């Protein structure tokens, strides 16, 4: 009875009387996996091998089936195969080059996979041999560089990038990939830039090029001098930087589009009908099912560009007219099963399609707007560890932007107004804002909205302390710029103040649970100092005198929270313990706020008693109890000639 063989490379079934028929390339692989030189009986062995279509599955399976000892026995043949692959890259015949590139991918992956379970051999020695490693890797990198820079087949360029990505991502920790030392010595940085600066190459290979550059920049970046870091930091070519920004914007835009499509699908599907029947109790559960794979690789590329290259900051605010062009690949791209960092690059159509504006009257979107929308989606759900890290990276990128002087200039520019439709987490106590009601505002308003949204939606048991700290730091950096440059931003500051007060309330309500994991006093101090900044320097950046009225009203209205915070930190600072010092810092920082509360509360109560009013409106105490202005170290007075109060910051 005939039985089907499970191994790859077979052309027919086996039977009792006949042996299974194998592909010729499989038979040649079998010769490589013996201890004898395969070219001993066939001098044209290597020439013939690279004319045959590669069987990746069989080659990698063969490597996987060997144990470390068996692999060491055929090391010479593996070295020989690797070296002949490099030689084939210089051939004029494109089929030889394609087959050599794919074979190299299989060898690199197969040997590294084997090394995960057996550490009895060195990767470089197994692939190339110590004695020939330097010369072979130099030849390999030069061949790849030539192929990437040549005006030849786009398919070959794609395979070259796949091979390089394979080489970079075979280890979980990139800094442990010792073979990358040769990629550092024999740089392909210029080839990557050439791809990004050319519209045609960028559309075909931009995603892989940007991801490859981001990965190479992270190789032992804190341990030694990385030439890719140095070179990226001084790039000033406008076409190259714009090309990099375009690739990043398109990848993030594709994520936003996929999320929006899934969101609309859920709203019009089963969950929408269910919530109409039984109310909104399932809204959050329905939204949790909206899951689109995040793209950390492209986020990493954006971080490195913003962090290392100051010239890239200008790209954030530029629109990309090319994003509206639709293109398709000019030739089929041979593929190898390589997907760096577990992410999937956008399709060719997506790479050249623009993120559509909210309506016909809105300006073209730019990279910063696309990134803010992406962040608003990713930061909604931090319960998942993967998304938690992704949200953290988003906040780190925003921190870099908030620290940059030029970035702040266009963030606060009144002549650059946009409608930014941030995604908001569904919550039972608020309605979803209609897109058409969004005002046109400077981009800094969208950043502040994103921070406020995060503050009010993540007060939960698994408290993301690190993300909250970064969030408050971003707000502080933006306020510092407004104070320094006297920018009077027309923003709904009350929403920020209310969010910060509610955050303090949450910290106090969950003191015991949170203190077991976090130093909540660091965060509380940051929040209190934000209020101190508004109180002391608000006259330099708050838009109108009535904004000060609203600030004081909010502090007095929510005075119970500040009183409770003072009681808590005073209790902890007077007892010996690990939180004594950080709690005492909060105690001192509350001086201004407590002075305001202690001064105005008795007067407001007296006003209510005299006028027989049980419930004061917002305007009533402000009509009769007015303050003038207060600055650092100066005193403020009230209308009825009360005592002066000194404010400390």
PDB file of N, CA and C in Angstrom, residues 258-324:
ATOM      1  N   UNK A 258      -7.501  50.841  10.013  1.00  0.00           N
ATOM      2  CA  UNK A 258      -7.989  49.507  10.386  1.00  0.00           C
ATOM      3  C   UNK A 258      -8.821  49.568  11.670  1.00  0.00           C
ATOM      4  N   UNK A 259      -8.340  50.355  12.631  1.00  0.00           N
ATOM      5  CA  UNK A 259      -9.081  50.472  13.889  1.00  0.00           C
ATOM      6  C   UNK A 259     -10.444  51.121  13.658  1.00  0.00           C
ATOM      7  N   UNK A 260     -10.451  52.166  12.842  1.00  0.00           N
ATOM      8  CA  UNK A 260     -11.711  52.865  12.574  1.00  0.00           C
ATOM      9  C   UNK A 260     -12.694  51.935  11.876  1.00  0.00           C
ATOM     10  N   UNK A 261     -12.210  51.137  10.927  1.00  0.00           N
ATOM     11  CA  UNK A 261     -13.068  50.184  10.219  1.00  0.00           C
ATOM     12  C   UNK A 261     -13.671  49.167  11.194  1.00  0.00           C
ATOM     13  N   UNK A 262     -12.831  48.659  12.111  1.00  0.00           N
ATOM     14  CA  UNK A 262     -13.326  47.674  13.080  1.00  0.00           C
ATOM     15  C   UNK A 262     -14.313  48.317  14.048  1.00  0.00           C
ATOM     16  N   UNK A 263     -14.043  49.550  14.415  1.00  0.00           N
ATOM     17  CA  UNK A 263     -14.934  50.263  15.333  1.00  0.00           C
ATOM     18  C   UNK A 263     -16.307  50.446  14.692  1.00  0.00           C
ATOM     19  N   UNK A 264     -16.328  50.845  13.428  1.00  0.00           N
ATOM     20  CA  UNK A 264     -17.597  51.031  12.719  1.00  0.00           C
ATOM     21  C   UNK A 264     -18.323  49.703  12.545  1.00  0.00           C
ATOM     22  N   UNK A 265     -17.528  48.657  12.327  1.00  0.00           N
ATOM     23  CA  UNK A 265     -18.116  47.327  12.180  1.00  0.00           C
ATOM     24  C   UNK A 265     -18.812  46.884  13.455  1.00  0.00           C
ATOM     25  N   UNK A 266     -18.176  47.168  14.605  1.00  0.00           N
ATOM     26  CA  UNK A 266     -18.777  46.806  15.891  1.00  0.00           C
ATOM     27  C   UNK A 266     -20.014  47.643  16.186  1.00  0.00           C
ATOM     28  N   UNK A 267     -19.937  48.924  15.833  1.00  0.00           N
ATOM     29  CA  UNK A 267     -21.062  49.811  16.121  1.00  0.00           C
ATOM     30  C   UNK A 267     -22.296  49.454  15.308  1.00  0.00           C
ATOM     31  N   UNK A 268     -22.074  48.910  14.117  1.00  0.00           N
ATOM     32  CA  UNK A 268     -23.208  48.583  13.265  1.00  0.00           C
ATOM     33  C   UNK A 268     -23.615  47.115  13.363  1.00  0.00           C
ATOM     34  N   UNK A 269     -22.902  46.350  14.175  1.00  0.00           N
ATOM     35  CA  UNK A 269     -23.146  44.920  14.258  1.00  0.00           C
ATOM     36  C   UNK A 269     -23.929  44.490  15.476  1.00  0.00           C
ATOM     37  N   UNK A 270     -23.580  43.301  15.954  1.00  0.00           N
ATOM     38  CA  UNK A 270     -24.319  42.653  17.036  1.00  0.00           C
ATOM     39  C   UNK A 270     -24.300  43.470  18.316  1.00  0.00           C
ATOM     40  N   UNK A 271     -23.101  44.014  18.674  1.00  0.00           N
ATOM     41  CA  UNK A 271     -22.996  44.713  19.953  1.00  0.00           C
ATOM     42  C   UNK A 271     -23.822  45.995  19.964  1.00  0.00           C
ATOM     43  N   UNK A 272     -23.927  46.634  18.794  1.00  0.00           N
ATOM     44  CA  UNK A 272     -24.746  47.840  18.718  1.00  0.00           C
ATOM     45  C   UNK A 272     -26.206  47.510  19.003  1.00  0.00           C
ATOM     46  N   UNK A 273     -26.701  46.441  18.398  1.00  0.00           N
ATOM     47  CA  UNK A 273     -28.094  46.033  18.626  1.00  0.00           C
ATOM     48  C   UNK A 273     -28.315  45.638  20.074  1.00  0.00           C
ATOM     49  N   UNK A 274     -27.316  44.956  20.659  1.00  0.00           N
ATOM     50  CA  UNK A 274     -27.435  44.495  22.038  1.00  0.00           C
ATOM     51  C   UNK A 274     -27.501  45.660  23.007  1.00  0.00           C
ATOM     52  N   UNK A 275     -26.625  46.657  22.805  1.00  0.00           N
ATOM     53  CA  UNK A 275     -26.617  47.796  23.718  1.00  0.00           C
ATOM     54  C   UNK A 275     -27.866  48.646  23.572  1.00  0.00           C
ATOM     55  N   UNK A 276     -28.452  48.679  22.396  1.00  0.00           N
ATOM     56  CA  UNK A 276     -29.715  49.396  22.224  1.00  0.00           C
ATOM     57  C   UNK A 276     -30.830  48.744  23.027  1.00  0.00           C
ATOM     58  N   UNK A 277     -30.741  47.434  23.200  1.00  0.00           N
ATOM     59  CA  UNK A 277     -31.777  46.696  23.916  1.00  0.00           C
ATOM     60  C   UNK A 277     -31.616  46.794  25.424  1.00  0.00           C
ATOM     61  N   UNK A 278     -30.396  46.645  25.902  1.00  0.00           N
ATOM     62  CA  UNK A 278     -30.203  46.527  27.351  1.00  0.00           C
ATOM     63  C   UNK A 278     -29.431  47.691  27.962  1.00  0.00           C
ATOM     64  N   UNK A 279     -29.180  48.742  27.185  1.00  0.00           N
ATOM     65  CA  UNK A 279     -28.479  49.874  27.749  1.00  0.00           C
ATOM     66  C   UNK A 279     -27.000  49.827  27.449  1.00  0.00           C
ATOM     67  N   UNK A 280     -26.232  50.588  28.178  1.00  0.00           N
ATOM     68  CA  UNK A 280     -24.811  50.759  27.861  1.00  0.00           C
ATOM     69  C   UNK A 280     -23.889  49.893  28.704  1.00  0.00           C
ATOM     70  N   UNK A 281     -24.429  48.903  29.399  1.00  0.00           N
ATOM     71  CA  UNK A 281     -23.590  48.136  30.315  1.00  0.00           C
ATOM     72  C   UNK A 281     -22.551  47.290  29.588  1.00  0.00           C
ATOM     73  N   UNK A 282     -22.752  47.030  28.286  1.00  0.00           N
ATOM     74  CA  UNK A 282     -21.807  46.204  27.549  1.00  0.00           C
ATOM     75  C   UNK A 282     -20.904  47.017  26.628  1.00  0.00           C
ATOM     76  N   UNK A 283     -20.988  48.328  26.708  1.00  0.00           N
ATOM     77  CA  UNK A 283     -20.210  49.151  25.785  1.00  0.00           C
ATOM     78  C   UNK A 283     -18.717  48.882  25.918  1.00  0.00           C
ATOM     79  N   UNK A 284     -18.225  48.894  27.138  1.00  0.00           N
ATOM     80  CA  UNK A 284     -16.791  48.687  27.339  1.00  0.00           C
ATOM     81  C   UNK A 284     -16.362  47.319  26.844  1.00  0.00           C
ATOM     82  N   UNK A 285     -17.174  46.279  27.130  1.00  0.00           N
ATOM     83  CA  UNK A 285     -16.824  44.930  26.687  1.00  0.00           C
ATOM     84  C   UNK A 285     -16.771  44.848  25.174  1.00  0.00           C
ATOM     85  N   UNK A 286     -17.698  45.523  24.513  1.00  0.00           N
ATOM     86  CA  UNK A 286     -17.715  45.488  23.050  1.00  0.00           C
ATOM     87  C   UNK A 286     -16.472  46.137  22.492  1.00  0.00           C
ATOM     88  N   UNK A 287     -16.067  47.246  23.112  1.00  0.00           N
ATOM     89  CA  UNK A 287     -14.908  47.957  22.584  1.00  0.00           C
ATOM     90  C   UNK A 287     -13.619  47.191  22.801  1.00  0.00           C
ATOM     91  N   UNK A 288     -13.552  46.419  23.889  1.00  0.00           N
ATOM     92  CA  UNK A 288     -12.339  45.660  24.161  1.00  0.00           C
ATOM     93  C   UNK A 288     -12.046  44.648  23.060  1.00  0.00           C
ATOM     94  N   UNK A 289     -13.091  44.245  22.350  1.00  0.00           N
ATOM     95  CA  UNK A 289     -12.911  43.258  21.288  1.00  0.00           C
ATOM     96  C   UNK A 289     -12.337  43.887  20.024  1.00  0.00           C
ATOM     97  N   UNK A 290     -12.307  45.219  19.949  1.00  0.00           N
ATOM     98  CA  UNK A 290     -11.720  45.887  18.796  1.00  0.00           C
ATOM     99  C   UNK A 290     -10.208  45.814  18.949  1.00  0.00           C
ATOM    100  N   UNK A 291      -9.613  44.884  18.271  1.00  0.00           N
ATOM    101  CA  UNK A 291      -8.185  44.652  18.437  1.00  0.00           C
ATOM    102  C   UNK A 291      -7.492  44.653  17.086  1.00  0.00           C
ATOM    103  N   UNK A 292      -6.545  45.583  16.925  1.00  0.00           N
ATOM    104  CA  UNK A 292      -5.723  45.652  15.722  1.00  0.00           C
ATOM    105  C   UNK A 292      -4.268  45.574  16.171  1.00  0.00           C
ATOM    106  N   UNK A 293      -3.484  44.772  15.478  1.00  0.00           N
ATOM    107  CA  UNK A 293      -2.095  44.563  15.896  1.00  0.00           C
ATOM    108  C   UNK A 293      -1.317  45.871  15.849  1.00  0.00           C
ATOM    109  N   UNK A 294      -0.706  46.234  16.962  1.00  0.00           N
ATOM    110  CA  UNK A 294       0.073  47.462  17.037  1.00  0.00           C
ATOM    111  C   UNK A 294       1.394  47.294  16.299  1.00  0.00           C
ATOM    112  N   UNK A 295       2.039  48.412  16.040  1.00  0.00           N
ATOM    113  CA  UNK A 295       3.265  48.395  15.235  1.00  0.00           C
ATOM    114  C   UNK A 295       4.403  49.044  16.011  1.00  0.00           C
ATOM    115  N   UNK A 296       5.027  48.267  16.892  1.00  0.00           N
ATOM    116  CA  UNK A 296       6.111  48.799  17.716  1.00  0.00           C
ATOM    117  C   UNK A 296       7.357  49.119  16.896  1.00  0.00           C
ATOM    118  N   UNK A 297       7.551  48.383  15.808  1.00  0.00           N
ATOM    119  CA  UNK A 297       8.743  48.613  14.984  1.00  0.00           C
ATOM    120  C   UNK A 297       8.740  50.026  14.422  1.00  0.00           C
ATOM    121  N   UNK A 298       7.595  50.468  13.915  1.00  0.00           N
ATOM    122  CA  UNK A 298       7.517  51.803  13.326  1.00  0.00           C
ATOM    123  C   UNK A 298       7.531  52.867  14.418  1.00  0.00           C
ATOM    124  N   UNK A 299       6.970  52.553  15.602  1.00  0.00           N
ATOM    125  CA  UNK A 299       7.056  53.485  16.733  1.00  0.00           C
ATOM    126  C   UNK A 299       8.504  53.688  17.157  1.00  0.00           C
ATOM    127  N   UNK A 300       9.264  52.589  17.173  1.00  0.00           N
ATOM    128  CA  UNK A 300      10.685  52.665  17.516  1.00  0.00           C
ATOM    129  C   UNK A 300      11.421  53.550  16.521  1.00  0.00           C
ATOM    130  N   UNK A 301      11.088  53.407  15.241  1.00  0.00           N
ATOM    131  CA  UNK A 301      11.723  54.242  14.212  1.00  0.00           C
ATOM    132  C   UNK A 301      11.398  55.714  14.434  1.00  0.00           C
ATOM    133  N   UNK A 302      10.143  56.021  14.783  1.00  0.00           N
ATOM    134  CA  UNK A 302       9.756  57.407  15.047  1.00  0.00           C
ATOM    135  C   UNK A 302      10.493  57.951  16.256  1.00  0.00           C
ATOM    136  N   UNK A 303      10.608  57.137  17.311  1.00  0.00           N
ATOM    137  CA  UNK A 303      11.322  57.586  18.502  1.00  0.00           C
ATOM    138  C   UNK A 303      12.784  57.921  18.180  1.00  0.00           C
ATOM    139  N   UNK A 304      13.451  57.019  17.471  1.00  0.00           N
ATOM    140  CA  UNK A 304      14.870  57.249  17.164  1.00  0.00           C
ATOM    141  C   UNK A 304      15.046  58.490  16.301  1.00  0.00           C
ATOM    142  N   UNK A 305      14.134  58.694  15.355  1.00  0.00           N
ATOM    143  CA  UNK A 305      14.239  59.873  14.490  1.00  0.00           C
ATOM    144  C   UNK A 305      14.052  61.164  15.286  1.00  0.00           C
ATOM    145  N   UNK A 306      13.035  61.194  16.132  1.00  0.00           N
ATOM    146  CA  UNK A 306      12.754  62.397  16.935  1.00  0.00           C
ATOM    147  C   UNK A 306      13.837  62.615  17.980  1.00  0.00           C
ATOM    148  N   UNK A 307      14.300  61.526  18.591  1.00  0.00           N
ATOM    149  CA  UNK A 307      15.272  61.618  19.682  1.00  0.00           C
ATOM    150  C   UNK A 307      16.669  61.990  19.187  1.00  0.00           C
ATOM    151  N   UNK A 308      17.067  61.424  18.056  1.00  0.00           N
ATOM    152  CA  UNK A 308      18.449  61.592  17.599  1.00  0.00           C
ATOM    153  C   UNK A 308      18.641  62.766  16.648  1.00  0.00           C
ATOM    154  N   UNK A 309      17.653  63.050  15.835  1.00  0.00           N
ATOM    155  CA  UNK A 309      17.859  64.037  14.773  1.00  0.00           C
ATOM    156  C   UNK A 309      16.946  65.238  14.955  1.00  0.00           C
ATOM    157  N   UNK A 310      17.527  66.366  15.305  1.00  0.00           N
ATOM    158  CA  UNK A 310      16.719  67.569  15.538  1.00  0.00           C
ATOM    159  C   UNK A 310      16.086  68.072  14.253  1.00  0.00           C
ATOM    160  N   UNK A 311      16.718  67.775  13.112  1.00  0.00           N
ATOM    161  CA  UNK A 311      16.149  68.211  11.833  1.00  0.00           C
ATOM    162  C   UNK A 311      14.839  67.495  11.523  1.00  0.00           C
ATOM    163  N   UNK A 312      14.644  66.322  12.128  1.00  0.00           N
ATOM    164  CA  UNK A 312      13.429  65.558  11.851  1.00  0.00           C
ATOM    165  C   UNK A 312      12.193  66.217  12.456  1.00  0.00           C
ATOM    166  N   UNK A 313      12.392  67.060  13.468  1.00  0.00           N
ATOM    167  CA  UNK A 313      11.262  67.726  14.123  1.00  0.00           C
ATOM    168  C   UNK A 313      10.424  68.498  13.100  1.00  0.00           C
ATOM    169  N   UNK A 314      11.103  69.089  12.091  1.00  0.00           N
ATOM    170  CA  UNK A 314      10.368  69.874  11.092  1.00  0.00           C
ATOM    171  C   UNK A 314       9.427  68.996  10.273  1.00  0.00           C
ATOM    172  N   UNK A 315       9.744  67.704  10.171  1.00  0.00           N
ATOM    173  CA  UNK A 315       8.929  66.779   9.371  1.00  0.00           C
ATOM    174  C   UNK A 315       7.574  66.530  10.033  1.00  0.00           C
ATOM    175  N   UNK A 316       7.512  66.653  11.359  1.00  0.00           N
ATOM    176  CA  UNK A 316       6.285  66.322  12.086  1.00  0.00           C
ATOM    177  C   UNK A 316       5.088  67.154  11.637  1.00  0.00           C
ATOM    178  N   UNK A 317       5.342  68.403  11.277  1.00  0.00           N
ATOM    179  CA  UNK A 317       4.236  69.302  10.946  1.00  0.00           C
ATOM    180  C   UNK A 317       4.006  69.428   9.451  1.00  0.00           C
ATOM    181  N   UNK A 318       4.763  68.710   8.634  1.00  0.00           N
ATOM    182  CA  UNK A 318       4.631  68.832   7.185  1.00  0.00           C
ATOM    183  C   UNK A 318       3.631  67.823   6.633  1.00  0.00           C
ATOM    184  N   UNK A 319       2.797  68.295   5.710  1.00  0.00           N
ATOM    185  CA  UNK A 319       1.874  67.385   5.031  1.00  0.00           C
ATOM    186  C   UNK A 319       2.634  66.646   3.939  1.00  0.00           C
ATOM    187  N   UNK A 320       2.065  65.528   3.492  1.00  0.00           N
ATOM    188  CA  UNK A 320       2.727  64.695   2.494  1.00  0.00           C
ATOM    189  C   UNK A 320       1.825  64.525   1.281  1.00  0.00           C
ATOM    190  N   UNK A 321       2.026  65.335   0.231  1.00  0.00           N
ATOM    191  CA  UNK A 321       1.163  65.216  -0.948  1.00  0.00           C
ATOM    192  C   UNK A 321       1.251  63.856  -1.620  1.00  0.00           C
ATOM    193  N   UNK A 322       2.372  63.168  -1.450  1.00  0.00           N
ATOM    194  CA  UNK A 322       2.523  61.857  -2.075  1.00  0.00           C
ATOM    195  C   UNK A 322       1.560  60.826  -1.487  1.00  0.00           C
ATOM    196  N   UNK A 323       1.044  61.090  -0.305  1.00  0.00           N
ATOM    197  CA  UNK A 323       0.185  60.117   0.355  1.00  0.00           C
ATOM    198  C   UNK A 323      -1.112  59.880  -0.411  1.00  0.00           C
ATOM    199  N   UNK A 324      -1.453  60.749  -1.343  1.00  0.00           N
ATOM    200  CA  UNK A 324      -2.666  60.555  -2.114  1.00  0.00           C
ATOM    201  C   UNK A 324      -2.460  59.741  -3.367  1.00  0.00           C
TER     202      UNK A 324
END
